[in-house]
Coordinates of C-alpha atoms in Angstrom, one line a residue:
X76 CA 154.3 129.6 142.2
X77 CA 155.7 130.1 138.7
X78 CA 155.1 133.3 136.9
X79 CA 152.6 132.7 134.1
X80 CA 152.2 136.3 133.0
X81 CA 155.0 136.0 130.4
X82 CA 154.0 132.6 129.2
X83 CA 152.5 132.3 125.7
X84 CA 150.7 129.5 124.0
X85 CA 152.3 128.4 120.8
X86 CA 149.8 127.3 118.1
X87 CA 150.6 124.1 116.5
X88 CA 149.8 124.1 112.8
X89 CA 147.4 121.5 111.7
X90 CA 147.2 119.9 108.3
X91 CA 144.8 121.4 105.9
X92 CA 142.3 118.9 104.4
X93 CA 140.7 119.5 101.1
X94 CA 137.1 118.6 100.2
X95 CA 138.5 115.6 98.4
X96 CA 140.0 114.2 101.7
X97 CA 136.9 114.5 103.9
X98 CA 133.3 115.7 103.5
X99 CA 131.4 117.1 106.5
X100 CA 127.8 118.3 106.4
X101 CA 127.5 121.8 107.9
X102 CA 124.5 123.4 109.3
X103 CA 124.1 127.1 110.5
X104 CA 124.8 127.6 114.2
X105 CA 122.0 129.2 116.1
X106 CA 124.5 131.1 118.4
X107 CA 127.2 132.3 116.0
X108 CA 125.3 132.3 112.7
X109 CA 128.3 130.3 111.3
X110 CA 128.3 126.8 110.0
X111 CA 129.1 124.1 112.4
X112 CA 130.1 120.5 111.6
X113 CA 127.4 117.9 112.0
X114 CA 127.5 114.1 112.0
X115 CA 127.3 112.6 108.5
X116 CA 123.9 110.9 107.7
X117 CA 125.3 107.4 107.4
X118 CA 126.5 107.6 111.0
X119 CA 123.5 109.5 112.3
X120 CA 120.8 107.2 110.9
X121 CA 121.5 104.2 113.2
X122 CA 121.4 106.5 116.2
X123 CA 118.0 107.9 115.2
X124 CA 116.7 104.3 114.8
X125 CA 117.7 103.5 118.3
X126 CA 116.0 106.6 119.7
X127 CA 112.8 106.1 117.7
X128 CA 109.6 104.5 118.9
X129 CA 110.4 100.9 119.6
X130 CA 107.1 99.1 119.5
X131 CA 108.6 96.0 121.0
X132 CA 106.3 93.2 122.1
X133 CA 106.9 91.0 125.2
X134 CA 104.7 88.8 127.4
X135 CA 103.9 89.3 131.0
X136 CA 102.3 87.2 133.8
X137 CA 98.6 87.0 133.2
X138 CA 95.4 85.5 134.6
X139 CA 95.5 81.6 134.4
X140 CA 94.6 80.6 130.9
X141 CA 94.9 84.1 129.4
X142 CA 97.8 85.5 127.4
X143 CA 99.1 89.1 128.0
X144 CA 101.2 90.7 125.3
X145 CA 102.8 94.0 126.2
X146 CA 103.7 96.5 123.5
X147 CA 106.1 99.2 124.5
X148 CA 106.5 102.7 122.9
X149 CA 108.5 105.8 123.3
X150 CA 112.0 106.6 124.4
X151 CA 113.5 103.8 126.6
X152 CA 110.1 102.0 126.4
X153 CA 108.6 104.4 128.8
X154 CA 105.0 103.7 127.7
X155 CA 103.3 100.4 127.4
X156 CA 99.9 98.9 126.4
X157 CA 98.7 95.4 127.0
X158 CA 96.5 93.1 124.9
X159 CA 94.8 90.4 126.9
X160 CA 93.6 87.3 125.1
X161 CA 91.1 85.2 127.2
X162 CA 89.3 83.6 124.3
X163 CA 88.1 80.0 124.2
X164 CA 88.4 79.3 128.0
X165 CA 84.7 78.9 129.0
X166 CA 82.1 81.0 130.8
X167 CA 83.9 80.6 134.2
X168 CA 86.5 83.2 133.0
X169 CA 84.4 86.2 133.8
X170 CA 84.9 88.4 135.6
X171 CA 88.6 88.3 134.8
X172 CA 91.1 90.7 136.4
X173 CA 93.3 92.5 133.8
X174 CA 96.4 94.7 134.0
X175 CA 95.9 98.4 134.5
X176 CA 97.4 99.3 131.1
X177 CA 95.1 96.9 129.1
X178 CA 94.1 98.4 125.8
X179 CA 92.3 95.4 124.2
X180 CA 90.5 92.5 125.8
X181 CA 89.4 89.4 123.9
X182 CA 86.6 87.4 125.5
X183 CA 85.5 85.6 122.3
X184 CA 84.4 82.0 122.0
X185 CA 83.7 81.5 125.8
X186 CA 80.0 80.4 125.6
X187 CA 79.1 83.6 127.6
X188 CA 75.3 83.9 128.0
X189 CA 75.2 87.3 129.7
X190 CA 77.3 90.4 130.0
X191 CA 76.5 93.1 132.6
X192 CA 78.2 95.9 134.4
X193 CA 79.8 93.6 137.0
X194 CA 81.4 91.5 134.4
X195 CA 83.2 94.5 132.8
X196 CA 84.2 96.2 136.1
X197 CA 87.6 96.6 137.7
X198 CA 90.7 98.8 137.6
X199 CA 91.9 97.6 134.2
X200 CA 88.6 98.2 132.5
X201 CA 88.5 101.9 133.0
X202 CA 90.9 102.7 130.1
X203 CA 89.9 99.8 127.8
X204 CA 89.8 100.8 124.2
X205 CA 88.9 97.5 122.4
X206 CA 86.6 94.7 123.5
X207 CA 85.8 91.4 121.6
X208 CA 82.7 89.5 122.7
X209 CA 82.2 87.7 119.4
X210 CA 81.2 84.0 119.0
X211 CA 79.5 83.7 122.3
X212 CA 75.9 82.8 123.3
X213 CA 74.6 86.3 124.2
X214 CA 70.9 86.7 123.6
X215 CA 70.5 90.1 125.4
X216 CA 72.6 93.0 126.7
X217 CA 72.2 94.9 129.9
X218 CA 71.5 98.7 129.3
X219 CA 74.5 99.5 131.6
X220 CA 76.8 96.7 130.4
X221 CA 79.3 99.2 128.9
X222 CA 78.5 102.2 131.1
X223 CA 81.9 102.2 132.8
X224 CA 83.9 101.9 129.6
X225 CA 84.5 105.6 129.1
X226 CA 87.3 105.1 126.5
X227 CA 85.9 102.2 124.5
X228 CA 86.4 102.7 120.8
X229 CA 86.0 99.3 119.2
X230 CA 83.3 96.8 120.1
X231 CA 82.8 93.4 118.5
X232 CA 79.6 91.5 119.5
X233 CA 79.2 89.6 116.2
X234 CA 78.2 85.9 115.9
X235 CA 75.9 85.9 118.9
X236 CA 72.1 85.5 119.4
X237 CA 71.1 89.1 120.2
X238 CA 67.4 89.7 119.4
X239 CA 67.2 93.3 120.6
X240 CA 69.3 96.2 121.7
X241 CA 68.6 98.4 124.8
X242 CA 68.0 102.1 123.9
X243 CA 71.1 103.4 125.7
X244 CA 73.5 100.5 125.2
X245 CA 76.4 102.6 123.7
X246 CA 75.7 106.1 125.1
X247 CA 78.6 106.2 127.6
X248 CA 81.4 105.2 125.2
X249 CA 83.1 107.1 122.4
X250 CA 82.7 104.2 119.9
X251 CA 84.1 104.4 116.4
X252 CA 83.7 100.8 115.3
X253 CA 80.7 98.5 116.3
X254 CA 80.3 95.0 114.8
X255 CA 76.9 93.5 115.4
X256 CA 76.8 91.2 112.4
X257 CA 75.5 87.6 112.5
X258 CA 73.0 88.1 115.2
X259 CA 69.2 87.8 115.3
X260 CA 68.2 91.4 115.4
X261 CA 64.8 92.1 113.8
X262 CA 64.1 95.8 114.5
X263 CA 66.8 98.4 115.3
X264 CA 66.5 102.1 116.1
X265 CA 69.2 104.4 114.7
X266 CA 69.0 106.4 117.9
X267 CA 70.6 103.5 119.8
X268 CA 73.9 104.4 118.3
X269 CA 74.0 108.0 119.7
X270 CA 77.4 107.8 121.4
X271 CA 79.2 109.8 124.0
X272 CA 81.5 111.4 121.6
X273 CA 79.6 113.0 118.7
X274 CA 82.7 114.3 117.0
X275 CA 83.9 110.7 116.2
X276 CA 82.8 109.0 113.0
X277 CA 81.1 105.7 113.6
X278 CA 81.4 102.5 111.4
X279 CA 78.5 100.2 112.1
X280 CA 78.1 96.6 110.8
X281 CA 74.6 95.2 111.1
X282 CA 74.9 92.7 108.3
X283 CA 73.6 89.1 108.4
X284 CA 70.7 89.8 110.8
X285 CA 66.9 89.5 110.4
X286 CA 66.3 93.3 110.3
X287 CA 63.1 94.2 108.6
X288 CA 62.8 97.7 109.9
X289 CA 65.4 100.3 110.9
X290 CA 63.6 103.0 112.9
X291 CA 64.8 106.5 111.9
X292 CA 66.2 109.1 114.2
X293 CA 63.3 111.2 115.4
X294 CA 63.4 114.8 114.1
X295 CA 63.1 117.5 116.8
X296 CA 63.5 115.1 119.7
X297 CA 66.4 117.0 121.2
X298 CA 68.8 114.1 120.8
X299 CA 72.0 114.5 118.8
X300 CA 72.1 112.7 115.5
X301 CA 74.3 109.6 115.5
X302 CA 77.5 110.2 113.6
X303 CA 77.3 107.0 111.5
X304 CA 79.5 107.4 108.4
X305 CA 79.7 103.7 107.3
X306 CA 76.6 101.4 107.6
X307 CA 76.5 97.8 106.5
X308 CA 73.0 96.4 106.3
X309 CA 73.8 93.6 103.9
X310 CA 71.8 90.3 104.0
X311 CA 68.8 91.4 106.1
X312 CA 65.1 91.4 105.4
X313 CA 64.6 95.0 104.3
X314 CA 62.0 95.3 101.5
X315 CA 62.5 99.1 101.1
X316 CA 65.4 101.5 101.5
X317 CA 65.3 102.6 105.2
X318 CA 64.9 106.2 106.2
X319 CA 68.4 107.3 106.9
X320 CA 68.0 111.0 106.3
X321 CA 70.3 113.5 108.0
X322 CA 72.9 110.8 108.9
X323 CA 76.4 111.8 107.8
X324 CA 76.7 108.6 105.7
X325 CA 79.5 108.1 103.3
X326 CA 79.2 104.3 102.7
X327 CA 76.0 102.2 102.6
X328 CA 75.6 98.6 101.7
X329 CA 72.2 97.0 101.2
X330 CA 73.4 93.9 99.5
X331 CA 71.3 90.8 99.6
X332 CA 68.1 92.4 100.8
X333 CA 64.7 91.7 99.2
X334 CA 64.2 95.2 98.0
X335 CA 61.2 95.5 95.8
X336 CA 62.0 98.8 94.1
X337 CA 64.3 101.8 94.2
X338 CA 62.3 104.9 93.3
X339 CA 62.4 108.7 93.8
X340 CA 62.9 109.8 97.4
X341 CA 64.5 106.4 98.4
X342 CA 67.7 108.2 99.4
X343 CA 66.4 111.5 100.6
X344 CA 68.7 113.3 103.0
X345 CA 71.8 111.4 101.9
X346 CA 73.4 114.0 99.7
X347 CA 76.9 113.2 101.2
X348 CA 76.8 109.5 100.3
X349 CA 79.8 108.5 98.1
X350 CA 79.6 104.7 98.0
X351 CA 76.4 102.7 97.5
X352 CA 76.2 98.9 97.1
X353 CA 73.0 97.1 96.0
X354 CA 74.5 93.8 94.9
X355 CA 72.8 90.4 94.8
X356 CA 69.4 91.8 95.8
X357 CA 66.7 89.1 96.4
X358 CA 63.5 89.0 94.5
X359 CA 62.8 91.1 91.4
X360 CA 64.2 94.5 92.1
X361 CA 63.1 97.4 89.9
X362 CA 64.9 100.7 89.3
X363 CA 62.5 103.5 88.7
X364 CA 63.5 106.8 86.8
X365 CA 65.2 109.3 89.0
X366 CA 65.6 106.8 91.9
X367 CA 69.1 108.1 92.7
X368 CA 68.6 111.8 92.0
X369 CA 69.3 112.7 95.7
X370 CA 72.8 111.3 95.6
X371 CA 74.7 114.2 94.1
X372 CA 78.0 113.2 95.7
X373 CA 77.9 109.4 94.8
X374 CA 81.1 108.2 93.3
X375 CA 80.7 104.4 93.3
X376 CA 77.5 102.5 92.6
X377 CA 77.5 98.6 92.7
X378 CA 74.5 96.8 91.2
X379 CA 76.4 93.6 90.4
X380 CA 74.9 90.1 90.9
X381 CA 71.3 91.1 89.9
X382 CA 70.4 88.9 86.9
X383 CA 66.7 89.8 87.2
X384 CA 67.2 93.5 87.7
X385 CA 64.8 95.6 85.7
X386 CA 65.2 99.3 84.8
X387 CA 63.3 101.9 82.9
X388 CA 66.0 103.4 80.7
X389 CA 69.0 105.7 81.2
X390 CA 66.8 108.1 83.2
X391 CA 67.3 105.7 86.2
X392 CA 70.8 107.2 86.6
X393 CA 69.9 110.9 86.2
X394 CA 71.2 113.1 88.9
X395 CA 74.4 111.1 89.4
X396 CA 76.7 113.9 88.2
X397 CA 79.6 112.8 90.4
X398 CA 79.5 109.0 89.7
X399 CA 82.9 107.7 88.5
X400 CA 82.5 103.9 88.8
X401 CA 79.4 101.7 87.9
X402 CA 79.4 98.0 88.4
X403 CA 76.7 96.2 86.3
X404 CA 78.4 92.8 86.2
X405 CA 76.1 89.8 86.5
X406 CA 73.1 91.8 85.4
X407 CA 71.0 91.8 82.2
X408 CA 71.8 95.4 81.3
X409 CA 73.9 94.6 78.3
X410 CA 74.7 95.8 75.8
X411 CA 75.1 99.1 77.5
X412 CA 73.7 102.1 75.6
X413 CA 76.2 104.9 75.1
X414 CA 73.3 107.4 75.8
X415 CA 73.9 106.5 79.4
X416 CA 77.0 108.8 79.3
X417 CA 74.7 111.8 78.9
X418 CA 73.4 111.3 82.4
X419 CA 76.8 110.4 83.9
X420 CA 79.2 113.2 82.9
X421 CA 81.9 112.1 85.4
X422 CA 81.8 108.3 84.7
X423 CA 85.2 106.8 84.1
X424 CA 84.6 103.0 84.1
X425 CA 81.7 100.5 83.9
X426 CA 81.7 96.7 84.5
X427 CA 79.1 94.8 82.5
X428 CA 78.3 91.2 81.7
X429 CA 80.5 88.5 83.3
X430 CA 84.0 90.0 82.8
X431 CA 83.7 93.0 80.6
X432 CA 85.0 96.3 81.7
X433 CA 84.4 99.5 79.8
X434 CA 86.2 102.8 80.0
X435 CA 85.2 106.2 78.9
X436 CA 87.0 107.6 75.9
X437 CA 86.9 111.1 74.6
X438 CA 87.7 111.6 71.0
X439 CA 88.6 115.1 70.0
X440 CA 87.9 114.6 66.3
X441 CA 89.5 117.0 63.8
X442 CA 92.0 119.6 64.8
X443 CA 91.6 122.5 65.1
X444 CA 88.1 122.0 66.6
X445 CA 85.4 123.7 64.6
X446 CA 83.4 126.4 66.4
X447 CA 80.4 124.9 68.3
X448 CA 81.7 121.4 68.0
X449 CA 82.3 119.2 71.1
X450 CA 84.5 116.1 71.6
X451 CA 82.8 112.7 71.0
X452 CA 82.4 110.5 74.1
X453 CA 82.3 106.7 73.6
X454 CA 82.8 103.5 75.6
X455 CA 85.7 101.2 75.0
X456 CA 85.0 97.7 76.4
X457 CA 87.5 94.9 77.0
X458 CA 86.8 91.3 78.0
X459 CA 89.1 90.9 81.0
X460 CA 89.2 87.1 80.6
X461 CA 90.7 87.4 77.1
X462 CA 93.2 90.0 78.4
X463 CA 94.3 87.6 81.2
X464 CA 94.7 84.7 78.7
X465 CA 97.0 86.7 76.5
X466 CA 99.2 87.5 79.4
X467 CA 101.0 90.8 80.1
X468 CA 102.2 92.9 77.2
X469 CA 105.9 92.5 76.3
X470 CA 108.2 94.9 74.5

């Protein structure tokens, strides 16, 4: 064996490169505290894109007539969700077997006349998050139809013939979006929408029904209050604002209802409401003084499309200290009195007439301001049709 004790390693000088020759990003080393070279961003970015969530879509074998789209996620497509489309095949399609990783099932337009627990049962239904039953012939629901769908978040039963809802239809599912529009519902109880997960905000669409009464949630009944944040009651048969007190509502639409009047106490218990739409009301709606005074948080109020709307002066809008947008287009409330601004201190814009939009202007007056004086507030109105005809401004 050769003697290596006397051997030495000769260092080979390497050329010194200046910063003009090459630029390398340096980051502090966690072990030595010194800076270590890292890959430049132009070279690192493609690698990051390859390692990012792919979200690729592919198809897979499916029940005859249905289409299954698989969307993969994660590193190396390690996680997948399947969307199953069985729409427009006919009532013979149910019950249909679906893959175990199915996230959304579309059973719309199948002329289904009934849906019960056995129709929505099977291994693939236990983790279902979205279900579409729209455009069928459903006239009733079984109280236990959705009882096994413990993860259902989105449910669409619009465009059917439902005349009533069982009391506990949606209790078992953590729903966040329910569409019941375009049915034949006449009387609905708010308690029906007490869901399994009370921490989740619920968006509820009951528009285009025959609802003449919305039964309020009973006080002191021991039942949790439904977490309805968005409620669409447009185009029903409501003659008065329903009792919605204590609901955590943020958005409410009563468009197209035959409301007779809006008076004090109409919106009691809705202090958190931020958007209210009362457009195209049927009949001869009347706005009484202080009719909106409970809505301290309201930011947007839509009264458009009411040519026969009657009001009793600017006091109608008293109490709306947070209102920023007011839509009065298509009403007879023109010209708009500037005294209205005294009741709406936060108002920024108003739409009036057919295409007139007004904005709040604050004129400071002389400078320096005299002691005890206050800036003058006025409305500056522009016909949007004239602005559109002139075209965009050019420099």
